[in-house]
């Protein structure tokens, strides 16, 4: 039995974002968006890309067109978004188990051993494909992805659906997120949240660079303070 069972953890479920939390796919989204923007002679900056994290493909496409000063019909935007997705999926083709971010699978294993309920809550319509490539889809009771929600983060729909499926109250969940939109979505859902990565994230309960050397004991300290 895991020693973590002795930890006073006042939660029942954990919800993981995918891109930037479980897998380092954020730079692949960026690379694909840059190729679309390049067709319009527009340089998508790293700062602008930060604002696309956690945002649905459609909303991201609209934002980039606006920043580029372009005006397209709905159909044209849809076509560009599809082109971007084809590029993105090509880049994801070679993903495998080793592309899970450092420490995240060990942390998930520890959570499973303690009986915590686990979900993925991602804006990505490709979430299940990516999790299958990483060979970790079976570690989660539910994957709520971009195909299952109508409203994009910061709307709480994706996380509330995950909690509903897990049959736990939102206040008993902790969300792990790398985007400001996702942190806000967790707050809007009434959930605690831990920011992941080195971007400046506001209003999270705590932020960690990565899951390396992270465990439930550390989580309990962060959310019980
Ligand atoms: P797709 P997450 C989000 O995933 C990404 O952060 C965001 O950059 C992307 O635009 C969005 O998924 C949609 O992805 O085009 O694959 O449907 O961070 O919520 O896991
Ligand atoms: Mg993310």
CSV table of C-alpha atoms and ligand atoms in Angstrom, one decimal:
chain,number,residue,atom,x,y,z
A,1,UNK,CA,0.0,0.0,0.0
A,2,UNK,CA,1.3,3.5,-0.9
A,3,UNK,CA,2.5,5.7,1.9
A,4,UNK,CA,0.5,8.4,0.3
A,5,UNK,CA,-2.6,6.8,1.8
A,6,UNK,CA,-1.6,8.4,5.1
A,7,UNK,CA,-1.6,11.9,3.6
A,8,UNK,CA,-4.4,14.1,4.7
A,9,UNK,CA,-5.7,14.9,1.2
A,10,UNK,CA,-9.0,16.7,1.2
A,11,UNK,CA,-9.9,15.8,-2.4
A,12,UNK,CA,-11.4,12.9,-4.3
A,13,UNK,CA,-10.4,13.5,-7.9
A,14,UNK,CA,-7.8,15.0,-10.1
A,15,UNK,CA,-8.4,16.5,-13.6
A,16,UNK,CA,-5.4,16.8,-15.9
A,17,UNK,CA,-5.2,19.2,-18.9
A,18,UNK,CA,-3.5,17.5,-21.8
A,19,UNK,CA,-1.3,19.9,-23.9
A,20,UNK,CA,1.4,21.3,-21.8
A,21,UNK,CA,0.5,19.2,-18.7
A,22,UNK,CA,0.6,15.5,-19.8
A,23,UNK,CA,2.4,16.0,-23.1
A,24,UNK,CA,4.6,18.6,-24.6
A,25,UNK,CA,2.4,19.1,-27.6
A,26,UNK,CA,2.1,22.9,-27.1
A,27,UNK,CA,5.1,23.6,-29.4
A,28,UNK,CA,3.6,21.4,-32.1
A,29,UNK,CA,0.4,23.4,-32.1
A,30,UNK,CA,2.6,26.5,-32.3
A,31,UNK,CA,4.6,25.2,-35.2
A,32,UNK,CA,1.4,24.3,-37.1
A,33,UNK,CA,-0.2,27.7,-36.4
A,34,UNK,CA,3.0,29.5,-37.5
A,35,UNK,CA,2.8,27.7,-40.9
A,36,UNK,CA,-0.8,29.0,-41.4
A,37,UNK,CA,0.1,32.5,-40.3
A,38,UNK,CA,3.1,32.5,-42.6
A,39,UNK,CA,0.8,32.1,-45.6
A,40,UNK,CA,-0.5,35.5,-44.7
A,41,UNK,CA,3.0,36.9,-44.1
A,42,UNK,CA,2.2,37.2,-40.4
A,43,UNK,CA,4.7,36.2,-37.7
A,44,UNK,CA,2.8,34.6,-34.8
A,45,UNK,CA,4.8,35.6,-31.6
A,46,UNK,CA,5.5,33.4,-28.6
A,47,UNK,CA,3.5,35.8,-26.5
A,48,UNK,CA,0.5,35.5,-28.8
A,49,UNK,CA,0.9,31.7,-28.7
A,50,UNK,CA,0.6,31.8,-24.9
A,51,UNK,CA,-2.9,33.3,-25.4
A,52,UNK,CA,-3.9,30.3,-27.6
A,53,UNK,CA,-3.1,27.7,-24.9
A,54,UNK,CA,-6.3,26.0,-23.8
A,55,UNK,CA,-8.3,27.8,-26.4
A,56,UNK,CA,-10.4,25.7,-28.9
A,57,UNK,CA,-9.1,25.4,-32.5
A,58,UNK,CA,-11.9,27.5,-33.9
A,59,UNK,CA,-11.4,30.4,-31.4
A,60,UNK,CA,-7.6,30.2,-31.9
A,61,UNK,CA,-8.1,30.5,-35.7
A,62,UNK,CA,-10.3,33.6,-35.1
A,63,UNK,CA,-7.8,35.2,-32.8
A,64,UNK,CA,-4.9,34.7,-35.2
A,65,UNK,CA,-6.8,36.1,-38.2
A,66,UNK,CA,-7.7,39.2,-36.0
A,67,UNK,CA,-4.0,39.7,-34.9
A,68,UNK,CA,-3.0,39.4,-38.6
A,69,UNK,CA,-5.6,42.0,-39.6
A,70,UNK,CA,-7.3,39.5,-41.9
A,71,UNK,CA,-11.0,39.2,-42.5
A,72,UNK,CA,-12.1,35.7,-43.7
A,73,UNK,CA,-15.5,34.1,-44.1
A,74,UNK,CA,-16.5,31.3,-41.7
A,75,UNK,CA,-15.8,28.8,-44.4
A,76,UNK,CA,-12.3,30.1,-45.1
A,77,UNK,CA,-11.6,30.1,-41.4
A,78,UNK,CA,-12.8,26.5,-41.1
A,79,UNK,CA,-10.5,25.5,-44.1
A,80,UNK,CA,-7.5,27.1,-42.5
A,81,UNK,CA,-8.3,25.4,-39.2
A,82,UNK,CA,-8.5,22.1,-41.0
A,83,UNK,CA,-5.1,22.7,-42.7
A,84,UNK,CA,-3.6,23.5,-39.3
A,85,UNK,CA,-5.0,20.3,-37.9
A,86,UNK,CA,-3.5,18.2,-40.7
A,87,UNK,CA,-0.1,19.7,-40.1
A,88,UNK,CA,-0.5,19.2,-36.3
A,89,UNK,CA,-1.5,15.6,-36.6
A,90,UNK,CA,1.5,15.0,-38.9
A,91,UNK,CA,3.8,16.4,-36.3
A,92,UNK,CA,2.1,14.2,-33.7
A,93,UNK,CA,2.6,11.1,-35.8
A,94,UNK,CA,5.9,10.1,-34.1
A,95,UNK,CA,4.7,10.6,-30.5
A,96,UNK,CA,5.1,7.7,-28.1
A,97,UNK,CA,5.2,6.8,-24.4
A,98,UNK,CA,8.5,8.7,-24.0
A,99,UNK,CA,6.8,12.0,-24.9
A,100,UNK,CA,4.8,12.1,-21.7
A,101,UNK,CA,6.2,15.1,-19.7
A,102,UNK,CA,8.7,14.2,-17.0
A,103,UNK,CA,7.3,12.7,-13.9
A,104,UNK,CA,3.6,12.9,-14.9
A,105,UNK,CA,3.1,9.2,-15.4
A,106,UNK,CA,4.7,8.3,-12.0
A,107,UNK,CA,2.5,10.9,-10.3
A,108,UNK,CA,-0.6,9.5,-12.0
A,109,UNK,CA,0.4,6.0,-10.9
A,110,UNK,CA,0.7,7.2,-7.3
A,111,UNK,CA,-2.7,8.8,-7.5
A,112,UNK,CA,-4.2,5.6,-8.9
A,113,UNK,CA,-2.7,3.6,-6.0
A,114,UNK,CA,-4.4,5.8,-3.5
A,115,UNK,CA,-7.8,5.4,-5.2
A,116,UNK,CA,-8.2,8.9,-6.4
A,117,UNK,CA,-10.4,9.3,-9.4
A,118,UNK,CA,-8.7,10.6,-12.5
A,119,UNK,CA,-9.8,12.5,-15.6
A,120,UNK,CA,-8.5,14.4,-18.5
A,121,UNK,CA,-10.1,17.8,-19.3
A,122,UNK,CA,-8.8,19.1,-22.6
A,123,UNK,CA,-9.9,21.6,-25.2
A,124,UNK,CA,-8.3,19.5,-27.9
A,125,UNK,CA,-10.4,17.4,-30.2
A,126,UNK,CA,-7.3,15.2,-30.7
A,127,UNK,CA,-6.9,14.4,-27.0
A,128,UNK,CA,-7.8,10.7,-27.3
A,129,UNK,CA,-5.5,10.2,-30.2
A,130,UNK,CA,-2.6,11.8,-28.3
A,131,UNK,CA,-3.3,9.8,-25.1
A,132,UNK,CA,-3.4,6.6,-27.2
A,133,UNK,CA,-0.1,7.4,-28.8
A,134,UNK,CA,1.4,8.0,-25.3
A,135,UNK,CA,-0.2,4.6,-24.2
A,136,UNK,CA,-1.7,6.1,-21.1
A,137,UNK,CA,-5.4,6.5,-22.0
A,138,UNK,CA,-6.4,3.6,-19.8
A,139,UNK,CA,-5.1,5.4,-16.7
A,140,UNK,CA,-8.1,7.8,-16.7
A,141,UNK,CA,-11.7,7.0,-15.9
A,142,UNK,CA,-12.9,9.6,-18.4
A,143,UNK,CA,-11.4,11.8,-21.1
A,144,UNK,CA,-13.5,14.9,-21.7
A,145,UNK,CA,-12.2,16.5,-24.9
A,146,UNK,CA,-13.1,19.3,-27.3
A,147,UNK,CA,-15.6,17.1,-29.0
A,148,UNK,CA,-17.7,16.8,-25.9
A,149,UNK,CA,-18.1,20.5,-24.9
A,150,UNK,CA,-19.7,23.5,-26.5
A,151,UNK,CA,-17.9,26.2,-24.6
A,152,UNK,CA,-14.1,26.8,-24.6
A,153,UNK,CA,-12.0,27.4,-21.5
A,154,UNK,CA,-12.2,29.7,-19.4
A,155,UNK,CA,-15.8,28.4,-19.4
A,156,UNK,CA,-15.9,25.6,-16.8
A,157,UNK,CA,-17.9,23.1,-18.9
A,158,UNK,CA,-15.0,20.7,-19.6
A,159,UNK,CA,-14.0,20.4,-15.9
A,160,UNK,CA,-17.6,20.3,-14.7
A,161,UNK,CA,-18.4,17.4,-17.1
A,162,UNK,CA,-15.3,15.5,-15.9
A,163,UNK,CA,-16.4,15.9,-12.2
A,164,UNK,CA,-20.0,14.9,-13.1
A,165,UNK,CA,-18.8,11.8,-14.8
A,166,UNK,CA,-16.5,10.9,-11.8
A,167,UNK,CA,-19.5,11.6,-9.6
A,168,UNK,CA,-17.6,14.0,-7.3
A,169,UNK,CA,-18.3,17.5,-6.3
A,170,UNK,CA,-16.3,20.2,-8.1
A,171,UNK,CA,-14.9,21.4,-4.7
A,172,UNK,CA,-13.4,17.9,-4.2
A,173,UNK,CA,-11.4,18.2,-7.5
A,174,UNK,CA,-8.0,19.6,-8.3
A,175,UNK,CA,-7.1,20.7,-11.8
A,176,UNK,CA,-3.6,20.7,-13.3
A,177,UNK,CA,-3.3,23.3,-16.0
A,178,UNK,CA,-0.6,25.1,-18.0
A,179,UNK,CA,-2.8,27.9,-19.4
A,180,UNK,CA,-4.4,31.0,-17.9
A,181,UNK,CA,-7.7,30.2,-19.7
A,182,UNK,CA,-7.6,26.7,-18.0
A,183,UNK,CA,-6.8,28.1,-14.5
A,184,UNK,CA,-9.7,30.5,-14.9
A,185,UNK,CA,-11.9,27.6,-16.1
A,186,UNK,CA,-11.0,25.6,-12.9
A,187,UNK,CA,-11.8,28.6,-10.7
A,188,UNK,CA,-15.1,29.1,-12.6
A,189,UNK,CA,-15.8,25.5,-11.8
A,190,UNK,CA,-15.1,26.0,-8.1
A,191,UNK,CA,-12.1,23.7,-8.3
A,192,UNK,CA,-8.6,24.0,-6.8
A,193,UNK,CA,-5.9,24.2,-9.3
A,194,UNK,CA,-2.1,23.8,-9.7
A,195,UNK,CA,-0.4,25.7,-12.5
A,196,UNK,CA,2.2,23.8,-14.6
A,197,UNK,CA,5.2,25.2,-16.4
A,198,UNK,CA,7.2,28.4,-16.4
A,199,UNK,CA,4.6,30.9,-17.8
A,200,UNK,CA,3.3,33.5,-15.4
A,201,UNK,CA,0.0,32.0,-14.3
A,202,UNK,CA,-2.3,34.2,-12.1
A,203,UNK,CA,-4.7,33.0,-9.4
A,204,UNK,CA,-3.6,29.3,-9.1
A,205,UNK,CA,-3.3,27.7,-5.7
A,206,UNK,CA,0.3,26.9,-6.5
A,207,UNK,CA,2.5,26.5,-9.5
A,208,UNK,CA,5.1,23.8,-10.3
A,209,UNK,CA,7.6,23.8,-13.1
A,210,UNK,CA,7.0,20.1,-13.8
A,211,UNK,CA,5.9,16.8,-12.2
A,212,UNK,CA,9.5,15.8,-11.7
A,213,UNK,CA,9.9,14.8,-8.0
A,214,UNK,CA,6.2,15.8,-7.4
A,215,UNK,CA,4.0,13.7,-5.3
A,216,UNK,CA,0.7,13.7,-3.3
A,217,UNK,CA,2.5,14.9,-0.2
A,218,UNK,CA,3.6,18.0,-2.0
A,219,UNK,CA,0.1,18.5,-3.4
A,220,UNK,CA,-1.5,18.2,0.0
A,221,UNK,CA,0.8,20.9,1.4
A,222,UNK,CA,-0.1,23.2,-1.5
A,223,UNK,CA,-3.8,22.8,-1.3
A,224,UNK,CA,-4.2,22.7,2.4
A,225,UNK,CA,-2.3,26.0,2.9
B,1,LIG,P1,-7.1,20.8,-31.2
B,1,LIG,P2,-5.5,21.6,-23.8
B,1,LIG,C1,-5.7,22.8,-26.2
B,1,LIG,O1,-5.5,21.7,-25.4
B,1,LIG,C2,-4.4,23.5,-26.6
B,1,LIG,O2,-3.8,24.0,-25.4
B,1,LIG,C3,-4.7,24.6,-27.6
B,1,LIG,O3,-3.5,25.2,-28.0
B,1,LIG,C4,-5.4,24.0,-28.8
B,1,LIG,O4,-5.7,25.0,-29.7
B,1,LIG,C5,-6.7,23.3,-28.3
B,1,LIG,O5,-6.3,22.3,-27.4
B,1,LIG,C6,-7.4,22.7,-29.4
B,1,LIG,O6,-6.7,21.6,-29.9
B,1,LIG,O7,-6.8,21.7,-32.4
B,1,LIG,O8,-6.2,19.6,-31.1
B,1,LIG,O9,-8.6,20.4,-31.1
B,1,LIG,O10,-4.3,22.5,-23.4
B,1,LIG,O11,-6.8,22.1,-23.4
B,1,LIG,O12,-5.3,20.1,-23.5
B,2,LIG,MG1,-2.9,23.0,-21.9
